[in-house]
PDB file of C-alpha atoms and ligand atoms in Angstrom:
ATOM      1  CA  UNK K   1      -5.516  17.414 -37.718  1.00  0.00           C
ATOM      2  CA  UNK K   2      -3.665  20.162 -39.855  1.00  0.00           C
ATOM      3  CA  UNK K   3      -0.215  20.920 -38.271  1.00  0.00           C
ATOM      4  CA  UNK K   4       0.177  17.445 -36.486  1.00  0.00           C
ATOM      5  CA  UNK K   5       3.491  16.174 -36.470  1.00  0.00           C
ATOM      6  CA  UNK K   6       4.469  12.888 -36.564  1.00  0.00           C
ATOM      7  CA  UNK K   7       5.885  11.601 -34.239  1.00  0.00           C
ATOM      8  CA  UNK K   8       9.104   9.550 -34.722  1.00  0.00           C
ATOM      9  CA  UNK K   9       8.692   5.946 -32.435  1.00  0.00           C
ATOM     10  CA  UNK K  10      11.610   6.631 -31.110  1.00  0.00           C
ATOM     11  CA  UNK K  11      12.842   9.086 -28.546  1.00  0.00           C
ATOM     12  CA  UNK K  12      15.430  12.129 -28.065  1.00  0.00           C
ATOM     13  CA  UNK K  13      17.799   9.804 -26.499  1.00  0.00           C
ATOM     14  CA  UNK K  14      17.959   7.214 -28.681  1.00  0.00           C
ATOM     15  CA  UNK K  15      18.657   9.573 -31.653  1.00  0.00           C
ATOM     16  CA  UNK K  16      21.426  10.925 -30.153  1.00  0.00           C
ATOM     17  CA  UNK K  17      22.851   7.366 -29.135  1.00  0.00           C
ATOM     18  CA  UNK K  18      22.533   6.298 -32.605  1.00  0.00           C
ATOM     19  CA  UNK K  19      24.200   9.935 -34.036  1.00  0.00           C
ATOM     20  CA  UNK K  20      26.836   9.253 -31.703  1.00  0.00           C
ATOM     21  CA  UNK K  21      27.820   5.928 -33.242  1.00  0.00           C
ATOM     22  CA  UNK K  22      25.312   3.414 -31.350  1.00  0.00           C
ATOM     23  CA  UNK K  23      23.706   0.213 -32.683  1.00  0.00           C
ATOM     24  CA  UNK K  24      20.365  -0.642 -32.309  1.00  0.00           C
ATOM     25  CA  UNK K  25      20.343  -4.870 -32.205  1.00  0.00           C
ATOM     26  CA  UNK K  26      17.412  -7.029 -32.081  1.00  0.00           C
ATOM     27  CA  UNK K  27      16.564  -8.858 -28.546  1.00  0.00           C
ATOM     28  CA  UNK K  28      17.954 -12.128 -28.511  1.00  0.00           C
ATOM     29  CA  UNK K  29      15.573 -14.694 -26.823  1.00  0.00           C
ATOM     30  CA  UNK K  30      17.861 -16.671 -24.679  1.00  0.00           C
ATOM     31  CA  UNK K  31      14.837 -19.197 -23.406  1.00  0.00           C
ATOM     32  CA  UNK K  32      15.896 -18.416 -19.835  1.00  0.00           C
ATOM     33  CA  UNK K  33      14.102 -16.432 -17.490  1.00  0.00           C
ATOM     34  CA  UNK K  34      15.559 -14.431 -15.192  1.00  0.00           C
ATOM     35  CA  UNK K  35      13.759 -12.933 -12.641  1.00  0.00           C
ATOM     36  CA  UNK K  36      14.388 -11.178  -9.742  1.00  0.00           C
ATOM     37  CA  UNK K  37      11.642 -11.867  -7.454  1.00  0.00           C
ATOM     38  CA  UNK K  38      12.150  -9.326  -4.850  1.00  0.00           C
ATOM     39  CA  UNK K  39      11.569  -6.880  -7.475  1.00  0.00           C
ATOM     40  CA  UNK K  40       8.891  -8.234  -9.615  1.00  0.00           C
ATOM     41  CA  UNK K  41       6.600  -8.873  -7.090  1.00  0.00           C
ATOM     42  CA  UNK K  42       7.529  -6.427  -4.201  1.00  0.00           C
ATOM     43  CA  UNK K  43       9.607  -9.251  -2.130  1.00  0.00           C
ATOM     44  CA  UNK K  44       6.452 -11.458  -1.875  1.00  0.00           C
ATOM     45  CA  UNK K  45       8.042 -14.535  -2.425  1.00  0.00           C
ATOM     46  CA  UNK K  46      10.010 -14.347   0.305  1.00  0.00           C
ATOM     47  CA  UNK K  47       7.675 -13.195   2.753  1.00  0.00           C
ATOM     48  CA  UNK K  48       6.169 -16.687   2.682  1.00  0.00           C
ATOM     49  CA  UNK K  49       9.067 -18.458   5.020  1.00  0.00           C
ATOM     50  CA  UNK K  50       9.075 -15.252   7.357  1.00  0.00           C
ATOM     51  CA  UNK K  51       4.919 -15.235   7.147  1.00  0.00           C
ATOM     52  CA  UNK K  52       4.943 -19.155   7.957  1.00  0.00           C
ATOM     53  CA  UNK K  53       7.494 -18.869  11.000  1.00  0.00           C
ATOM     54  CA  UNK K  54       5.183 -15.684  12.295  1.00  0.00           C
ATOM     55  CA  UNK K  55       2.152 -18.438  12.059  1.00  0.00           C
ATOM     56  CA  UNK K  56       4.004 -21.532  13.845  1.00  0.00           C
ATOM     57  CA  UNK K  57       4.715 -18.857  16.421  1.00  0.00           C
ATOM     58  CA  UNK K  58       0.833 -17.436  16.641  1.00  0.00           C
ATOM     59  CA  UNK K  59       1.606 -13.806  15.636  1.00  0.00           C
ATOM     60  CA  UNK K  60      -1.264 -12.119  14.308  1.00  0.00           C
ATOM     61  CA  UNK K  61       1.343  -9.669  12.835  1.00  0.00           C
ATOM     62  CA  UNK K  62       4.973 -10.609  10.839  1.00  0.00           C
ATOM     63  CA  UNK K  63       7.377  -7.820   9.312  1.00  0.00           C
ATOM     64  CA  UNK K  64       7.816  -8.503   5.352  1.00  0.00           C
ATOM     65  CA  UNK K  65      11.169  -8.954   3.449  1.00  0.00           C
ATOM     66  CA  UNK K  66       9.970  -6.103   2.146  1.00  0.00           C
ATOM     67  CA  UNK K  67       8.095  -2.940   2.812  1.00  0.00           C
ATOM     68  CA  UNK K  68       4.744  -2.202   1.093  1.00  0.00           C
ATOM     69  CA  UNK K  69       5.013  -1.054  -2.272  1.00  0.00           C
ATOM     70  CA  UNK K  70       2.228   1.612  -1.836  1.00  0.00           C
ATOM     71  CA  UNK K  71       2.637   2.726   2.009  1.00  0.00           C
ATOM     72  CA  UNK K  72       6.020   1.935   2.948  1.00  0.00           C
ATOM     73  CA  UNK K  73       5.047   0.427   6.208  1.00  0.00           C
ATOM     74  CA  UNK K  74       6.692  -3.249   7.071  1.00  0.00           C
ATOM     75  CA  UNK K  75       3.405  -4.911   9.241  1.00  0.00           C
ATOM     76  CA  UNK K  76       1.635  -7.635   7.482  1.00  0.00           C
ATOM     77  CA  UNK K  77      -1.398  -9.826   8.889  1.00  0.00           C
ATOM     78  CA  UNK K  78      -0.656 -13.069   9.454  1.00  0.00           C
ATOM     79  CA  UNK K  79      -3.908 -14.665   8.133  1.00  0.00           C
ATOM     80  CA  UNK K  80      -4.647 -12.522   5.219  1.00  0.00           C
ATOM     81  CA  UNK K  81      -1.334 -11.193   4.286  1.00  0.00           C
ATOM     82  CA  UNK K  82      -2.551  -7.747   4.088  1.00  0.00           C
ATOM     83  CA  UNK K  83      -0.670  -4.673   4.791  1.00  0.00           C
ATOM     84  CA  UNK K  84      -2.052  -3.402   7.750  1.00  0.00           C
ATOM     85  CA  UNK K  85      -1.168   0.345   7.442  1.00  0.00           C
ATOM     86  CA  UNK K  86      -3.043  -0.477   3.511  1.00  0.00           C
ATOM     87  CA  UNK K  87      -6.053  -1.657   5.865  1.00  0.00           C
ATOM     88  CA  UNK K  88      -6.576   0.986   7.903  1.00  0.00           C
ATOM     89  CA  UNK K  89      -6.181   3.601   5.412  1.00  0.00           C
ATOM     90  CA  UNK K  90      -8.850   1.607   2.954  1.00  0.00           C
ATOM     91  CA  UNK K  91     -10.659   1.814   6.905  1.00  0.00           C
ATOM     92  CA  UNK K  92     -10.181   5.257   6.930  1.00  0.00           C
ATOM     93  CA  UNK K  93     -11.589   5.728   3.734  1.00  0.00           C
ATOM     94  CA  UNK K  94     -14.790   3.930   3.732  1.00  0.00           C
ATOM     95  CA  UNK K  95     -16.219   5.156   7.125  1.00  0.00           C
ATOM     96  CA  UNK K  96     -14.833   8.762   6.100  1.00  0.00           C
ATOM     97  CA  UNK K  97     -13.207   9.400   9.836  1.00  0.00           C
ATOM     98  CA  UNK K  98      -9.643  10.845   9.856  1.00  0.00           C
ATOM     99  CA  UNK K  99      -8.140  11.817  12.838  1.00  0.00           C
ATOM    100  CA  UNK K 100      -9.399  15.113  12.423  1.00  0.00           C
ATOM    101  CA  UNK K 101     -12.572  14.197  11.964  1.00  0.00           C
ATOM    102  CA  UNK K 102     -12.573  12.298  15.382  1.00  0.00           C
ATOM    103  CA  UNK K 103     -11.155  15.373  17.048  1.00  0.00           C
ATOM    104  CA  UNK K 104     -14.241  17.328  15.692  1.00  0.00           C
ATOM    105  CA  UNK K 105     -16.455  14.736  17.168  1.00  0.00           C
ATOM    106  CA  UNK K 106     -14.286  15.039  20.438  1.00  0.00           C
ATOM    107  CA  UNK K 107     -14.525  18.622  20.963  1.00  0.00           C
ATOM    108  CA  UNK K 108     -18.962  19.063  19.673  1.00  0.00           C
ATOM    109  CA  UNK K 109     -19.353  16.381  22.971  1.00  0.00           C
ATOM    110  CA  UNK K 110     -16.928  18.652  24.947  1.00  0.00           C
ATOM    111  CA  UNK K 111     -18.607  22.059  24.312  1.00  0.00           C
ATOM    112  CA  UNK K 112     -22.174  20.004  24.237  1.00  0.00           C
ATOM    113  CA  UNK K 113     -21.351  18.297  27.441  1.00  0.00           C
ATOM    114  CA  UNK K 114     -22.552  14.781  26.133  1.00  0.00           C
ATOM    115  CA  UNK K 115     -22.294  11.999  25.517  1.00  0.00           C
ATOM    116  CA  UNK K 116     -23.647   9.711  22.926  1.00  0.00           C
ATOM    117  CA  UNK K 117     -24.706   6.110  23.712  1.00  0.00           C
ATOM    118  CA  UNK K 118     -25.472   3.378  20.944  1.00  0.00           C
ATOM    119  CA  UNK K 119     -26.059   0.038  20.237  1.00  0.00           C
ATOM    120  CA  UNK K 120     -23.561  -2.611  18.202  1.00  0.00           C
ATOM    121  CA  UNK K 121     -23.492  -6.310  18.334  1.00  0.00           C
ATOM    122  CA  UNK K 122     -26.510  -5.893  20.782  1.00  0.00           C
ATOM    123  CA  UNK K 123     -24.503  -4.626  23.423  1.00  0.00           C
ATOM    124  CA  UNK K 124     -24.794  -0.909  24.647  1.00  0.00           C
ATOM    125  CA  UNK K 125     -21.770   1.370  24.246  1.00  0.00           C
ATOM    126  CA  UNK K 126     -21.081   4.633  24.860  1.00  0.00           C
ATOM    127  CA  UNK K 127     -19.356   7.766  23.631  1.00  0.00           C
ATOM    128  CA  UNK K 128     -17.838  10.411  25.994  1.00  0.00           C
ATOM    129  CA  UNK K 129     -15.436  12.711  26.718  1.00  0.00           C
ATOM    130  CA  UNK K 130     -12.750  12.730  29.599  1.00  0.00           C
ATOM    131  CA  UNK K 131      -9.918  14.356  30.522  1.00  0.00           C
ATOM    132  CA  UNK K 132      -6.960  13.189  30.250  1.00  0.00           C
TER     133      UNK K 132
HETATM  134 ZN1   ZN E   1       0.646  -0.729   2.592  1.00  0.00          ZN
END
C-alpha cells in the first residue's frame, strides 16, 4: 500500500514510559505458577464444594462463588452445572419466543376469542386465555 505507515510494536504508553526514564526488562521465568483461580476460570473451582453440598442436600439449584461471567446471574443447576439464566436465554433463542412475543400470542387468542389445543408427549394440552 503507498502511504502505509509502519507501525511501531509498541504502543503510545510505553514510549512515553521509556522517554520518561523507564526500563523495559525481560520476563524472568520463575518456574512457579501462580494462579488465581477465581479469576482465571470465573470462580469455578470453588463452586465444586458449594455444588457438592447443594447435591448431598438434593437441590436442583446451588448459588456459585461466583456470578456468571456472561449474565451476571448467581443460579447454577445442580446436575449439569449450567447457568440457568445462560439456559433460558439459549431457550429463548432457539424457539424464538420473548416475552413479547408471548404477549402477542396472548392478546391474537384474546381479540380471536380462542383457544388453541395441541398435542405433546401424547397428551392433549391446551392454550387459552383468562383473566386474571
Ligand atoms: Zn449466565
Amino acid at each position: 500500500m503507498i502511504g502505509a505507515q509502519i507501525k511501531p510494536d509498541y504502543s503510545d504508553a510505553i514510549a512515553e514510559f521509556v522517554k520518561n526514564g523507564g526500563e523495559i526488562k525481560q520476563a524472568v521465568n520463575t518456574h512457579k505458577a501462580e494462579f488465581n483461580f477465581s479469576v482465571s476460570t470465573g470462580g469455578s473451582k470453588q463452586n465444586i464444594p458449594l455444588r457438592k453440598a447443594a447435591e448431598a442436600k438434593g437441590l436442583k439449584t446451588y448459588t456459585p462463588f461466583s456470578p456468571c461471567e456472561k449474565c451476571g446471574t448467581s443460579e447454577r443447576s445442580t446436575k449439569t452445572n449450567a447457568c440457568l439464566e445462560c439456559d433460558r436465554r439459549r431457550a429463548r433463542a432457539k424457539t424464538g419466543l420473548s416475552l413479547k412475543n408471548l404477549e402477542a400470542v396472548g392478546h391474537y387468542l384474546l381479540d380471536k376469542g380462542e383457544s388453541v389445543e395441541f398435542t405433546s408427549g401424547g397428551k392433549k394440552y391446551v392454550l387459552k386465555v383468562e383473566v386474571a
